[in-house]
Amino acid sequence: MDVRRSLPAVDALLGHPDVQQARQRYGYRLVKRAVRQALDETRRDLAHPASPAAPDVDDLARRVLGHLIELVRPASRAVFNLTGTVIHTNLGRSPLAEAAVEAMTQAARHPVALEYDLDSGSRGDRDRLVESLLCELTGAEAATVVNNNAGAVLLALGALGAGREALISRGELIEIGGAFRMPDIMAAAGCRLREVGATNRTHASDFEEAIGEQTGLIVKAHTSNYAITGFTSSVPETRLAEIAHNHGLPFLIDLGSGALTDFAALDLPYEAQPSDAIGAGADVVTFSGDKLLGGPQAGIIVGRRAALETIKRHPLKRALRLDKLTLAALEATLRLYRDSDAPQHDIPTLALLTRPEADIAATGERLLPHVQDLLADVTVTLEPCLSQLGSGSLPIDRLPSRALVWRPRDNQRRLRERHLRRLETALRDLPRPVIGRLSDGALHLDLRCLAGAAEEKVFLDQLQELQRRYTSNGSKRASNGKSAAGETGNVVAISDMHGGTP
């Protein structure tokens, strides 16, 4: 007899007490889908010649609840970023300030005066929500915003230099994550790239000699995700502005990360601000909203009014414009920079970057006793480490931190790697996944971004589940010869060493 014929019908399984309870919470439609998935999965399992006996109805109900968990689990899930990269592109870059979250919530719940002028009662410009704040914070005459910094560069180049040459130092032909290359952006904007100088040394005379009838603008790109050291030379921004203006050309600076506060005053590595570029004479400055600024994803363009008016009239501007939620979050973030007495405390990204080493060490000391003996074949130690800012910001500089370092006890390299895969899979499979960094045969959990009692509690509350999943992954390996990591095709340790998409 085919054991598959003994499986209960959909309606019968829907009547199981546990499934009925799930129906009360999630509704009939979703639970019925989970029931069908569980029955289909069971039929496939039973189709093999060496298949076990059909599961009983309680086992099937548990399968239903497992499928239901997968169906209701959002794809965009909160995780613990313990990679050591604070602004991590793969993990959503900067967390937003509470003021920005509240602003987004209000904008989502209600109609807002997005393109409506409340004073005149007529159609307005959505840029006005943030333009005055950006001008005040950067010293620019005008400003506009688009979806990200790649869009900002593309729009500015297309508006100011389409059909003409764009001069840029050969050492600034940047590529960052996601295959964003300055030459490709220039081509997409309709500009003809004209390289100036050498990779490591560019002089003012190189720009002077390259300017001709076909020159449209001069561009300077901030080398945010790499550094050229040694025998180097570059042209100061003030000198480039002078050269551009003497020939009637606009001067564009792509800052990339875009800090809006003095990092040196916060004991962080120096980072150029848009106000510095404006003061140096740039006509247009572009930078990101979700990197060092600590706001939502956005491409911000500030500069001289004449240049900005040209940019705003370009047809691509509408295609790249921001929605009301992002504008609300950006406005709230900018207000913190303008109004807060201590933005380094109110803006989460700045708070994480300036977090004292002693505070991180104290977190580690509290957590260490709970994890030291958690897994029988893994040792855990608290060790010094260095965090990086991430997303192409300050590529050389590091911040002192502490990490929980998990090392398998096995002497054989192959066994150590196997246990690391089990561990990283178990961490990734937690209700709130923990994302770490693999290095030197160990898994490092940098604690810089694990800040606050509430976050520590969530982390600790998952430890028993981590122990269960780690053991379960080992049982799966023993039964089928596969690693759990291999079954899912993912690993927990990801890095952001090459910058990030703009």
Short mmCIF file of C-alpha atoms in Angstrom, two decimals:
data_model
loop_
_atom_site.label_atom_id
_atom_site.label_comp_id
_atom_site.label_asym_id
_atom_site.label_seq_id
_atom_site.Cartn_x
_atom_site.Cartn_y
_atom_site.Cartn_z
CA MET A 1 0.00 0.00 0.00
CA ASP A 2 1.23 3.49 -0.86
CA VAL A 3 1.76 5.17 2.53
CA ARG A 4 0.98 8.52 0.95
CA ARG A 5 -2.69 7.49 0.83
CA SER A 6 -2.72 7.50 4.63
CA LEU A 7 -2.00 11.22 4.85
CA PRO A 8 -4.92 13.29 6.15
CA ALA A 9 -6.87 15.60 3.87
CA VAL A 10 -6.32 19.36 3.99
CA ASP A 11 -9.54 19.98 5.92
CA ALA A 12 -8.68 17.29 8.46
CA LEU A 13 -5.28 18.82 9.13
CA LEU A 14 -6.87 22.27 9.38
CA GLY A 15 -8.92 20.85 12.26
CA HIS A 16 -5.88 19.99 14.38
CA PRO A 17 -5.96 22.06 17.62
CA ASP A 18 -2.50 23.62 17.02
CA VAL A 19 -3.39 24.50 13.43
CA GLN A 20 -6.75 25.93 14.52
CA GLN A 21 -4.95 28.15 17.02
CA ALA A 22 -2.67 29.38 14.23
CA ARG A 23 -5.77 30.15 12.12
CA GLN A 24 -7.05 32.48 14.81
CA ARG A 25 -3.84 34.48 14.61
CA TYR A 26 -2.92 34.37 10.93
CA GLY A 27 -6.20 33.68 9.15
CA TYR A 28 -7.60 30.80 7.10
CA ARG A 29 -5.99 31.63 3.77
CA LEU A 30 -2.38 31.70 4.96
CA VAL A 31 -2.71 28.64 7.21
CA LYS A 32 -4.31 26.63 4.43
CA ARG A 33 -1.34 27.45 2.21
CA ALA A 34 1.03 26.22 4.92
CA VAL A 35 -1.00 23.00 5.23
CA ARG A 36 -0.76 22.34 1.51
CA GLN A 37 2.99 22.98 1.57
CA ALA A 38 3.46 20.59 4.50
CA LEU A 39 1.45 17.83 2.79
CA ASP A 40 3.26 18.31 -0.53
CA GLU A 41 6.63 18.16 1.22
CA THR A 42 5.60 14.98 3.06
CA ARG A 43 4.43 13.33 -0.15
CA ARG A 44 7.79 14.05 -1.78
CA ASP A 45 9.60 12.56 1.20
CA LEU A 46 7.46 9.42 1.10
CA ALA A 47 7.99 8.96 -2.65
CA HIS A 48 11.51 7.58 -2.08
CA PRO A 49 11.78 3.77 -1.89
CA ALA A 50 13.59 3.90 1.46
CA SER A 51 11.20 6.47 2.95
CA PRO A 52 10.12 6.09 6.58
CA ALA A 53 6.58 5.57 7.69
CA ALA A 54 4.10 8.36 7.26
CA PRO A 55 4.27 10.91 10.11
CA ASP A 56 1.38 11.10 12.52
CA VAL A 57 -0.99 14.03 12.58
CA ASP A 58 0.92 15.81 15.37
CA ASP A 59 4.14 15.68 13.36
CA LEU A 60 2.30 17.03 10.35
CA ALA A 61 0.90 19.87 12.45
CA ARG A 62 4.43 20.77 13.50
CA ARG A 63 5.45 20.81 9.86
CA VAL A 64 2.54 23.13 9.12
CA LEU A 65 3.65 25.54 11.83
CA GLY A 66 7.21 25.44 10.48
CA HIS A 67 6.02 26.40 7.00
CA LEU A 68 3.80 29.08 8.52
CA ILE A 69 6.80 30.63 10.28
CA GLU A 70 8.62 30.83 6.94
CA LEU A 71 5.58 32.38 5.24
CA VAL A 72 5.09 35.15 7.80
CA ARG A 73 8.79 35.90 8.29
CA PRO A 74 9.66 39.15 6.44
CA ALA A 75 12.49 39.04 3.92
CA SER A 76 13.82 42.30 5.34
CA ARG A 77 14.71 41.21 8.87
CA ALA A 78 16.53 42.95 11.68
CA VAL A 79 19.97 41.44 12.31
CA PHE A 80 22.86 41.98 14.68
CA ASN A 81 25.67 43.63 12.73
CA LEU A 82 28.74 42.24 14.49
CA THR A 83 30.92 42.25 11.37
CA GLY A 84 33.15 45.08 12.55
CA THR A 85 31.95 47.28 9.68
CA VAL A 86 29.72 49.96 11.17
CA ILE A 87 28.18 51.33 7.96
CA HIS A 88 27.62 48.05 6.15
CA THR A 89 26.10 48.21 2.67
CA ASN A 90 24.85 44.61 2.75
CA LEU A 91 23.15 45.23 6.09
CA GLY A 92 21.39 48.49 5.18
CA ARG A 93 24.08 51.03 6.09
CA SER A 94 23.09 53.58 8.72
CA PRO A 95 20.34 52.95 11.29
CA LEU A 96 18.04 55.95 11.56
CA ALA A 97 17.58 58.25 14.53
CA GLU A 98 14.34 57.91 16.46
CA ALA A 99 13.27 61.34 15.21
CA ALA A 100 13.67 60.13 11.62
CA VAL A 101 11.73 56.94 12.32
CA GLU A 102 8.88 58.93 13.85
CA ALA A 103 8.86 61.34 10.91
CA MET A 104 8.60 58.44 8.46
CA THR A 105 5.76 56.92 10.49
CA GLN A 106 3.78 60.15 10.42
CA ALA A 107 4.39 60.60 6.69
CA ALA A 108 3.25 57.03 6.06
CA ARG A 109 0.04 57.41 8.07
CA HIS A 110 -1.15 60.78 6.81
CA PRO A 111 -1.29 62.91 3.67
CA VAL A 112 1.58 65.43 3.76
CA ALA A 113 2.27 68.73 2.06
CA LEU A 114 4.78 67.13 -0.29
CA GLU A 115 4.34 69.28 -3.40
CA TYR A 116 1.81 71.69 -1.97
CA ASP A 117 2.62 75.18 -0.69
CA LEU A 118 0.53 75.76 2.43
CA ASP A 119 1.24 79.51 2.39
CA SER A 120 0.01 80.17 -1.14
CA GLY A 121 -2.34 77.22 -1.56
CA SER A 122 -0.69 76.30 -4.85
CA ARG A 123 1.54 73.54 -6.18
CA GLY A 124 4.96 73.46 -4.50
CA ASP A 125 8.37 71.85 -4.91
CA ARG A 126 9.24 68.80 -2.81
CA ASP A 127 12.86 69.99 -2.57
CA ARG A 128 11.70 72.78 -0.27
CA LEU A 129 11.29 70.24 2.55
CA VAL A 130 15.06 69.96 2.91
CA GLU A 131 16.65 72.63 0.73
CA SER A 132 16.88 75.38 3.32
CA LEU A 133 18.32 72.96 5.88
CA LEU A 134 20.95 71.73 3.44
CA CYS A 135 21.92 75.27 2.48
CA GLU A 136 22.23 76.27 6.13
CA LEU A 137 24.37 73.23 6.98
CA THR A 138 26.68 73.41 3.94
CA GLY A 139 26.83 77.10 3.06
CA ALA A 140 25.45 76.37 -0.43
CA GLU A 141 23.11 78.68 -2.34
CA ALA A 142 20.76 75.90 -3.44
CA ALA A 143 20.21 72.17 -3.05
CA THR A 144 18.28 69.21 -4.41
CA VAL A 145 18.03 65.51 -3.53
CA VAL A 146 17.66 62.28 -5.48
CA ASN A 147 17.57 58.55 -4.75
CA ASN A 148 21.30 57.95 -4.08
CA ASN A 149 24.72 59.41 -4.73
CA ALA A 150 25.17 57.52 -7.99
CA GLY A 151 21.99 59.20 -9.18
CA ALA A 152 23.27 62.56 -7.94
CA VAL A 153 26.52 62.23 -9.90
CA LEU A 154 24.71 60.96 -13.00
CA LEU A 155 22.20 63.81 -12.90
CA ALA A 156 24.79 66.53 -12.29
CA LEU A 157 27.08 65.28 -15.06
CA GLY A 158 24.20 64.95 -17.51
CA ALA A 159 22.86 68.41 -16.75
CA LEU A 160 26.20 70.23 -16.84
CA GLY A 161 28.38 68.30 -19.27
CA ALA A 162 26.37 66.12 -21.66
CA GLY A 163 27.95 66.02 -25.11
CA ARG A 164 31.20 67.55 -23.88
CA GLU A 165 34.39 66.47 -22.13
CA ALA A 166 34.62 65.98 -18.37
CA LEU A 167 38.16 66.41 -17.04
CA ILE A 168 39.16 64.25 -14.07
CA SER A 169 42.46 63.11 -12.58
CA ARG A 170 43.47 59.61 -13.66
CA GLY A 171 43.92 58.68 -9.99
CA GLU A 172 40.25 59.43 -9.27
CA LEU A 173 38.58 57.07 -11.76
CA ILE A 174 36.97 55.28 -8.86
CA GLU A 175 35.10 52.01 -8.69
CA ILE A 176 33.09 51.13 -5.62
CA GLY A 177 30.81 48.21 -4.74
CA GLY A 178 28.12 47.12 -7.17
CA ALA A 179 30.34 47.85 -10.21
CA PHE A 180 29.82 51.62 -9.91
CA ARG A 181 32.61 53.10 -12.02
CA MET A 182 33.11 56.78 -12.67
CA PRO A 183 33.91 56.22 -16.39
CA ASP A 184 30.65 54.29 -16.81
CA ILE A 185 28.63 56.99 -15.03
CA MET A 186 30.19 59.64 -17.26
CA ALA A 187 29.31 57.64 -20.36
CA ALA A 188 25.74 57.12 -19.15
CA ALA A 189 25.44 60.87 -18.52
CA GLY A 190 26.56 61.60 -22.08
CA CYS A 191 29.94 63.06 -21.09
CA ARG A 192 33.22 62.19 -22.78
CA LEU A 193 35.82 61.21 -20.22
CA ARG A 194 39.13 63.05 -20.45
CA GLU A 195 41.78 61.64 -18.10
CA VAL A 196 44.27 64.13 -16.71
CA GLY A 197 47.70 63.53 -15.17
CA ALA A 198 49.06 60.19 -13.93
CA THR A 199 47.66 57.63 -11.49
CA ASN A 200 49.70 58.91 -8.56
CA ARG A 201 50.53 62.49 -9.52
CA THR A 202 48.38 65.16 -11.14
CA HIS A 203 49.33 68.85 -11.44
CA ALA A 204 47.44 72.06 -12.16
CA SER A 205 49.25 72.34 -15.47
CA ASP A 206 47.76 69.00 -16.54
CA PHE A 207 44.27 70.49 -16.25
CA GLU A 208 45.26 73.77 -17.90
CA GLU A 209 46.72 71.94 -20.91
CA ALA A 210 43.70 69.62 -21.26
CA ILE A 211 41.07 72.38 -21.45
CA GLY A 212 39.79 73.03 -24.94
CA GLU A 213 36.68 73.93 -26.91
CA GLN A 214 35.04 70.59 -26.08
CA THR A 215 35.57 70.83 -22.32
CA GLY A 216 32.31 70.86 -20.37
CA LEU A 217 33.38 70.74 -16.73
CA ILE A 218 36.08 69.70 -14.27
CA VAL A 219 35.34 66.84 -11.87
CA LYS A 220 37.00 65.77 -8.64
CA ALA A 221 36.03 62.45 -7.04
CA HIS A 222 36.75 61.67 -3.40
CA THR A 223 38.71 58.40 -3.24
CA SER A 224 36.60 57.09 -0.38
CA ASN A 225 37.31 53.36 -0.57
CA TYR A 226 41.05 53.31 -1.28
CA ALA A 227 44.17 55.39 -0.74
CA ILE A 228 47.17 56.11 -2.95
CA THR A 229 50.27 56.65 -0.84
CA GLY A 230 53.94 57.29 -1.47
CA PHE A 231 55.09 59.50 -4.35
CA THR A 232 51.82 61.36 -4.90
CA SER A 233 50.53 64.79 -5.82
CA SER A 234 47.06 66.21 -6.37
CA VAL A 235 45.64 69.63 -7.21
CA PRO A 236 43.98 71.47 -4.31
CA GLU A 237 40.26 72.08 -4.72
CA THR A 238 40.70 75.84 -4.52
CA ARG A 239 43.14 75.71 -7.44
CA LEU A 240 40.83 73.48 -9.50
CA ALA A 241 37.97 75.90 -8.87
CA GLU A 242 40.16 78.78 -9.99
CA ILE A 243 41.14 76.96 -13.20
CA ALA A 244 37.52 76.02 -13.96
CA HIS A 245 36.15 79.51 -13.37
CA ASN A 246 38.94 81.20 -15.36
CA HIS A 247 37.73 79.19 -18.35
CA GLY A 248 34.01 79.60 -17.63
CA LEU A 249 33.57 75.95 -16.61
CA PRO A 250 31.61 74.45 -13.71
CA PHE A 251 33.58 72.54 -11.07
CA LEU A 252 31.94 69.42 -9.56
CA ILE A 253 33.16 67.55 -6.47
CA ASP A 254 31.79 64.09 -5.65
CA LEU A 255 32.43 63.68 -1.92
CA GLY A 256 30.77 60.28 -1.66
CA SER A 257 30.30 59.78 2.08
CA GLY A 258 29.31 63.30 3.07
CA ALA A 259 29.94 64.07 6.76
CA LEU A 260 28.00 67.00 8.19
CA THR A 261 29.98 67.38 11.38
CA ASP A 262 33.62 67.84 12.34
CA PHE A 263 34.89 64.28 12.77
CA ALA A 264 38.19 65.44 14.22
CA ALA A 265 36.31 67.17 17.05
CA LEU A 266 34.72 63.78 17.83
CA ASP A 267 38.16 62.09 17.98
CA LEU A 268 37.46 60.39 14.67
CA PRO A 269 39.63 60.48 11.53
CA TYR A 270 39.27 63.68 9.52
CA GLU A 271 36.63 63.63 6.80
CA ALA A 272 36.00 66.49 4.37
CA GLN A 273 32.60 68.15 4.69
CA PRO A 274 30.43 69.61 1.92
CA SER A 275 30.95 73.04 3.46
CA ASP A 276 34.70 72.64 2.86
CA ALA A 277 34.06 71.93 -0.82
CA ILE A 278 31.66 74.86 -1.13
CA GLY A 279 34.21 77.10 0.57
CA ALA A 280 36.88 75.92 -1.86
CA GLY A 281 34.78 77.21 -4.75
CA ALA A 282 32.96 74.11 -6.03
CA ASP A 283 29.88 74.88 -8.10
CA VAL A 284 28.30 71.48 -7.34
CA VAL A 285 28.95 69.00 -4.52
CA THR A 286 27.36 65.54 -4.32
CA PHE A 287 27.29 63.17 -1.32
CA SER A 288 25.30 60.34 0.27
CA GLY A 289 22.61 60.54 2.90
CA ASP A 290 23.03 57.07 4.43
CA LYS A 291 26.77 56.88 5.07
CA LEU A 292 28.60 59.19 7.47
CA LEU A 293 25.62 61.53 7.53
CA GLY A 294 23.61 58.77 9.24
CA GLY A 295 20.30 59.35 7.44
CA PRO A 296 18.23 57.50 4.83
CA GLN A 297 19.49 56.53 1.40
CA ALA A 298 19.67 59.68 -0.68
CA GLY A 299 21.90 61.51 -3.10
CA ILE A 300 22.35 65.12 -2.06
CA ILE A 301 23.40 67.87 -4.47
CA VAL A 302 24.35 71.31 -3.17
CA GLY A 303 26.08 74.28 -4.76
CA ARG A 304 25.62 77.51 -6.67
CA ARG A 305 22.07 78.49 -7.58
CA ALA A 306 22.69 78.75 -11.33
CA ALA A 307 24.15 75.24 -11.50
CA LEU A 308 21.41 73.77 -9.34
CA GLU A 309 18.67 75.35 -11.45
CA THR A 310 20.17 73.68 -14.51
CA ILE A 311 20.29 70.35 -12.68
CA LYS A 312 16.69 70.62 -11.45
CA ARG A 313 15.43 71.24 -15.00
CA HIS A 314 17.02 68.07 -16.35
CA PRO A 315 14.42 65.41 -17.34
CA LEU A 316 16.22 62.76 -15.28
CA LYS A 317 15.51 64.69 -12.07
CA ARG A 318 11.92 63.46 -11.90
CA ALA A 319 12.97 59.84 -12.47
CA LEU A 320 15.39 60.01 -9.54
CA ARG A 321 13.30 62.02 -7.08
CA LEU A 322 12.73 60.97 -3.46
CA ASP A 323 9.45 59.73 -2.02
CA LYS A 324 7.72 61.31 0.97
CA LEU A 325 9.04 58.75 3.50
CA THR A 326 12.69 59.29 2.61
CA LEU A 327 12.25 63.05 2.55
CA ALA A 328 10.63 62.95 5.98
CA ALA A 329 13.53 60.91 7.41
CA LEU A 330 16.13 63.13 5.75
CA GLU A 331 14.50 66.32 7.03
CA ALA A 332 14.39 64.94 10.59
CA THR A 333 18.06 63.91 10.39
CA LEU A 334 19.13 67.31 9.06
CA ARG A 335 17.19 69.03 11.84
CA LEU A 336 19.21 67.04 14.38
CA TYR A 337 22.41 68.36 12.84
CA ARG A 338 21.06 71.89 13.00
CA ASP A 339 19.32 71.84 16.39
CA SER A 340 20.86 69.13 18.59
CA ASP A 341 23.45 70.05 21.20
CA ALA A 342 25.05 66.63 20.71
CA PRO A 343 24.26 65.03 17.33
CA GLN A 344 26.88 62.37 18.07
CA HIS A 345 24.46 61.03 20.69
CA ASP A 346 21.20 61.52 18.77
CA ILE A 347 22.32 60.05 15.43
CA PRO A 348 22.95 56.31 15.84
CA THR A 349 25.76 56.04 13.30
CA LEU A 350 27.75 58.78 15.01
CA ALA A 351 27.01 57.22 18.39
CA LEU A 352 28.40 53.87 17.23
CA LEU A 353 31.48 55.45 15.67
CA THR A 354 32.25 57.45 18.83
CA ARG A 355 31.40 54.68 21.29
CA PRO A 356 34.19 54.52 23.89
CA GLU A 357 36.42 51.47 23.81
CA ALA A 358 35.88 50.98 27.55
CA ASP A 359 32.13 50.75 27.01
CA ILE A 360 32.57 48.09 24.32
CA ALA A 361 34.93 46.15 26.58
CA ALA A 362 32.38 46.27 29.40
CA THR A 363 29.76 44.80 27.07
CA GLY A 364 32.15 41.99 26.25
CA GLU A 365 32.87 41.28 29.90
CA ARG A 366 29.14 40.99 30.60
CA LEU A 367 28.52 38.65 27.68
CA LEU A 368 31.59 36.43 27.96
CA PRO A 369 30.43 34.28 30.95
CA HIS A 370 27.21 33.44 29.08
CA VAL A 371 28.95 32.17 25.95
CA GLN A 372 32.22 30.66 27.21
CA ASP A 373 30.79 27.19 27.92
CA LEU A 374 27.76 27.37 25.65
CA LEU A 375 29.09 24.99 22.97
CA ALA A 376 31.18 22.00 24.02
CA ASP A 377 33.48 21.98 21.00
CA VAL A 378 33.96 25.78 20.67
CA THR A 379 36.00 28.11 22.86
CA VAL A 380 35.07 31.79 23.19
CA THR A 381 37.45 34.56 24.21
CA LEU A 382 37.17 38.35 24.41
CA GLU A 383 39.91 39.96 22.35
CA PRO A 384 40.91 43.43 21.09
CA CYS A 385 40.06 44.14 17.46
CA LEU A 386 39.70 47.03 15.02
CA SER A 387 36.39 48.16 13.54
CA GLN A 388 36.11 49.95 10.22
CA LEU A 389 33.68 52.67 9.22
CA GLY A 390 32.58 50.97 6.00
CA SER A 391 30.73 51.84 2.78
CA GLY A 392 33.84 53.34 1.25
CA SER A 393 34.44 55.80 4.09
CA LEU A 394 37.96 56.34 5.43
CA PRO A 395 39.40 53.08 4.02
CA ILE A 396 42.62 53.03 6.05
CA ASP A 397 41.51 54.23 9.48
CA ARG A 398 40.30 51.77 12.11
CA LEU A 399 38.58 52.14 15.49
CA PRO A 400 39.68 50.08 18.53
CA SER A 401 37.00 47.64 19.66
CA ARG A 402 36.43 44.23 21.29
CA ALA A 403 35.22 40.97 19.77
CA LEU A 404 33.91 37.66 21.04
CA VAL A 405 36.12 35.21 19.15
CA TRP A 406 34.72 31.68 18.62
CA ARG A 407 37.30 28.97 17.85
CA PRO A 408 36.56 25.27 17.31
CA ARG A 409 38.63 23.03 19.58
CA ASP A 410 39.54 20.53 16.84
CA ASN A 411 43.19 20.17 15.87
CA GLN A 412 42.41 19.19 12.27
CA ARG A 413 41.81 22.07 9.92
CA ARG A 414 39.01 20.30 8.08
CA LEU A 415 37.09 19.64 11.29
CA ARG A 416 37.58 23.24 12.44
CA GLU A 417 36.14 24.55 9.17
CA ARG A 418 33.21 22.16 9.47
CA HIS A 419 32.39 23.38 12.96
CA LEU A 420 32.73 27.01 11.86
CA ARG A 421 30.18 26.37 9.12
CA ARG A 422 27.85 24.83 11.67
CA LEU A 423 28.32 27.82 13.96
CA GLU A 424 27.78 30.46 11.31
CA THR A 425 24.67 28.66 10.07
CA ALA A 426 23.26 28.45 13.59
CA LEU A 427 23.92 32.15 14.16
CA ARG A 428 22.32 33.09 10.86
CA ASP A 429 19.25 30.95 11.60
CA LEU A 430 18.44 32.65 14.91
CA PRO A 431 15.18 34.62 15.20
CA ARG A 432 17.33 37.74 14.99
CA PRO A 433 20.30 36.61 12.90
CA VAL A 434 23.81 37.35 14.15
CA ILE A 435 26.23 38.35 11.39
CA GLY A 436 29.94 38.10 12.16
CA ARG A 437 33.29 38.00 10.38
CA LEU A 438 35.53 35.02 9.58
CA SER A 439 39.25 35.54 10.09
CA ASP A 440 42.22 33.29 10.94
CA GLY A 441 40.13 30.18 11.46
CA ALA A 442 37.71 31.81 13.89
CA LEU A 443 34.41 33.65 13.91
CA HIS A 444 34.72 37.19 15.27
CA LEU A 445 31.70 39.03 16.68
CA ASP A 446 32.77 42.68 16.94
CA LEU A 447 30.72 44.24 19.75
CA ARG A 448 30.94 47.89 18.66
CA CYS A 449 27.42 47.78 17.19
CA LEU A 450 25.92 45.79 20.08
CA ALA A 451 25.05 48.80 22.20
CA GLY A 452 22.46 49.22 24.93
CA ALA A 453 20.83 46.98 27.52
CA ALA A 454 17.88 46.12 25.26
CA GLU A 455 20.17 44.86 22.49
CA GLU A 456 22.24 42.84 24.95
CA LYS A 457 19.07 41.21 26.31
CA VAL A 458 17.88 40.13 22.85
CA PHE A 459 21.32 38.69 22.14
CA LEU A 460 21.42 36.78 25.43
CA ASP A 461 17.84 35.53 25.11
CA GLN A 462 18.81 33.75 21.89
CA LEU A 463 21.73 31.77 23.33
CA GLN A 464 19.69 28.70 24.23
CA GLU A 465 18.26 28.68 20.73
CA LEU A 466 21.80 29.01 19.34
CA GLN A 467 22.85 25.95 21.30
CA ARG A 468 19.87 23.97 19.97
CA ARG A 469 20.42 24.98 16.36
CA TYR A 470 24.16 24.33 16.50
CA THR A 471 23.50 20.82 17.80
CA SER A 472 20.72 20.30 15.25
CA ASN A 473 23.02 21.31 12.39
CA GLY A 474 25.55 18.74 13.59
CA SER A 475 22.85 16.07 13.62
CA LYS A 476 21.84 16.96 10.07
CA ARG A 477 25.45 16.60 8.94
CA ALA A 478 25.74 13.21 10.58
CA SER A 479 22.53 11.99 8.93
CA ASN A 480 23.02 13.20 5.37
CA GLY A 481 26.68 14.17 4.98
CA LYS A 482 25.84 17.78 4.13
CA SER A 483 26.57 20.94 6.03
CA ALA A 484 23.63 23.13 6.94
CA ALA A 485 25.46 26.02 5.30
CA GLY A 486 25.67 23.99 2.10
CA GLU A 487 21.93 23.29 2.22
CA THR A 488 21.03 26.95 2.33
CA GLY A 489 23.79 28.26 0.11
CA ASN A 490 24.60 31.09 2.52
CA VAL A 491 27.06 31.87 5.26
CA VAL A 492 26.80 34.27 8.15
CA ALA A 493 30.14 36.00 7.73
CA ILE A 494 30.00 38.69 5.07
CA SER A 495 32.27 41.67 4.65
CA ASP A 496 32.23 45.15 3.22
CA MET A 497 35.92 45.55 2.44
CA HIS A 498 35.41 47.04 -1.02
CA GLY A 499 33.14 49.92 -0.14
CA GLY A 500 29.52 49.78 -1.22
CA THR A 501 27.07 50.75 -3.84
CA PRO A 502 26.21 54.47 -3.78
#
